[in-house]
C-alpha atoms as one frame of an Amber mdcrd trajectory, in Angstrom:
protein
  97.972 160.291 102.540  94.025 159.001 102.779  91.840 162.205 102.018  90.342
 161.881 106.086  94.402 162.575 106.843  94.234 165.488 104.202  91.393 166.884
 105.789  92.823 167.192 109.136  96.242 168.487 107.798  94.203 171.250 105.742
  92.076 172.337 108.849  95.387 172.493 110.866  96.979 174.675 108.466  93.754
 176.758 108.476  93.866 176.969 112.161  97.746 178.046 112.166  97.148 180.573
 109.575  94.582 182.420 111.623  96.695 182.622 114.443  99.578 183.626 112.925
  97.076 186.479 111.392  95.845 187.089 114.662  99.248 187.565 115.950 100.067
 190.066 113.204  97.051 192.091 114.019  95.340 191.025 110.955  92.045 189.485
 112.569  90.273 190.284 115.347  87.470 188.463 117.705  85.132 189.762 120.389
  87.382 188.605 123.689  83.867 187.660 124.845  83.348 185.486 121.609  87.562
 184.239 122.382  86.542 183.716 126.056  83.369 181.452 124.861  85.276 179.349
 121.997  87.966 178.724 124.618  85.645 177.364 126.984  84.106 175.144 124.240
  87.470 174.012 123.156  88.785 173.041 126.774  84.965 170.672 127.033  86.160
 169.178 123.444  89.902 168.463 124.620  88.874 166.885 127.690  85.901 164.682
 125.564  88.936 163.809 123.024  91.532 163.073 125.157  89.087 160.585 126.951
  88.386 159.248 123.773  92.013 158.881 123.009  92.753 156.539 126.099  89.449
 154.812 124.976  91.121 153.920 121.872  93.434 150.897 123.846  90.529 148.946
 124.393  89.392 149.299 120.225  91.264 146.294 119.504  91.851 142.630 120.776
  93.248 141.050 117.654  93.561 137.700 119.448  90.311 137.730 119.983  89.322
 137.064 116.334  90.795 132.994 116.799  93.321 131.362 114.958  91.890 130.762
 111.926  94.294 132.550 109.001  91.448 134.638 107.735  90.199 135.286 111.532
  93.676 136.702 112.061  93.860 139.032 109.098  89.840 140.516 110.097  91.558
 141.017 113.633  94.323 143.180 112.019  92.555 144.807 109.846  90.263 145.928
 113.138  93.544 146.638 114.990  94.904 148.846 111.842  91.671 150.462 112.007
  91.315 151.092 115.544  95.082 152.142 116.217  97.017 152.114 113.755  99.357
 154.852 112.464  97.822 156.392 109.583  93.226 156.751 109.137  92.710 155.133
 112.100  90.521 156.117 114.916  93.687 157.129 117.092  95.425 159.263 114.369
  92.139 160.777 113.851  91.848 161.557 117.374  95.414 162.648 118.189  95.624
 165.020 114.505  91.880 167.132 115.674  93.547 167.439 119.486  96.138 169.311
 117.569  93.440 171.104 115.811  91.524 171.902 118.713  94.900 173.191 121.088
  96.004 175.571 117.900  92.241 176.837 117.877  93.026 177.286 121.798  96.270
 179.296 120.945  93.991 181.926 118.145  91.335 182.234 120.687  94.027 182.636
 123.551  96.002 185.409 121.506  93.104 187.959 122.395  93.193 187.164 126.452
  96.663 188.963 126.083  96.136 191.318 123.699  93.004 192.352 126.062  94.996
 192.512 128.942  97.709 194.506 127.554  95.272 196.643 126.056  93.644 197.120
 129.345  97.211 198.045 131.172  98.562 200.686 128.439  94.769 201.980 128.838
  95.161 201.943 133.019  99.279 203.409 132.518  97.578 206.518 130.199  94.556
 207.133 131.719  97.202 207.332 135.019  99.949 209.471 133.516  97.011 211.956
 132.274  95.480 211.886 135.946  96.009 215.258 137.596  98.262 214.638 140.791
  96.127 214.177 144.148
């Protein structure tokens, strides 16, 4: 594994272990802070994903010419651009991942806030003096 791969694996792992945390009532965030780093991590998904389809058009390898050492430059650039492991594309697909587990920590508080908000609604209800 290349150390760019072993960054994006760590920061993954990060990213799961706060929302497992978050799930176990362990961490807590402002829903108004949640509702703003969702918002900023929908804008990034859409920016990668476009970035993603962008990737297709990294590499031509034919276009390098037939030349033995033209050939090998145009792989190299085609390894580079979409290949399976450090290139541009895994890079790209592995901090989507990132980004949608970020999604589901910042997400875990919309419910939480809402069920919050209904036990609150069902008490404040049940304590109500009958009309």
């Amino acid at each position: 594994m290349t150390g760019e791969s072993f960054g994006l694996v760590d920061n993954l792992v990060y990213w799961q272990t706060l929302r497992e945390r978050a799930s176990a009532g362990e961490l807590h965030v402002e829903p108004e802070v949640a509702q703003q780093c969702d918002k900023a991590c929908e804008n990034y998904l859409r920016d990668l994903s476009r970035m993603l389809e962008m990737t297709a058009n990294l590499s031509k390898p034919e276009a390098f010419g037939d030349l033995p050492s033209a050939q090998m430059l145009g792989a190299k650039f085609h390894r580079l651009a979409v290949g399976e492991e450090g290139s541009a594309r895994f890079a790209i697909k592995h901090q989507i991942e990132i980004i949608k587990t970020m999604r589901e920590f910042f997400r875990h508080y919309f419910a939480s806030v809402d069920a919050t908000e209904d036990e609150t609604a069902s008490t404040v209800e049940a304590l109500s003096p009958p009309k």
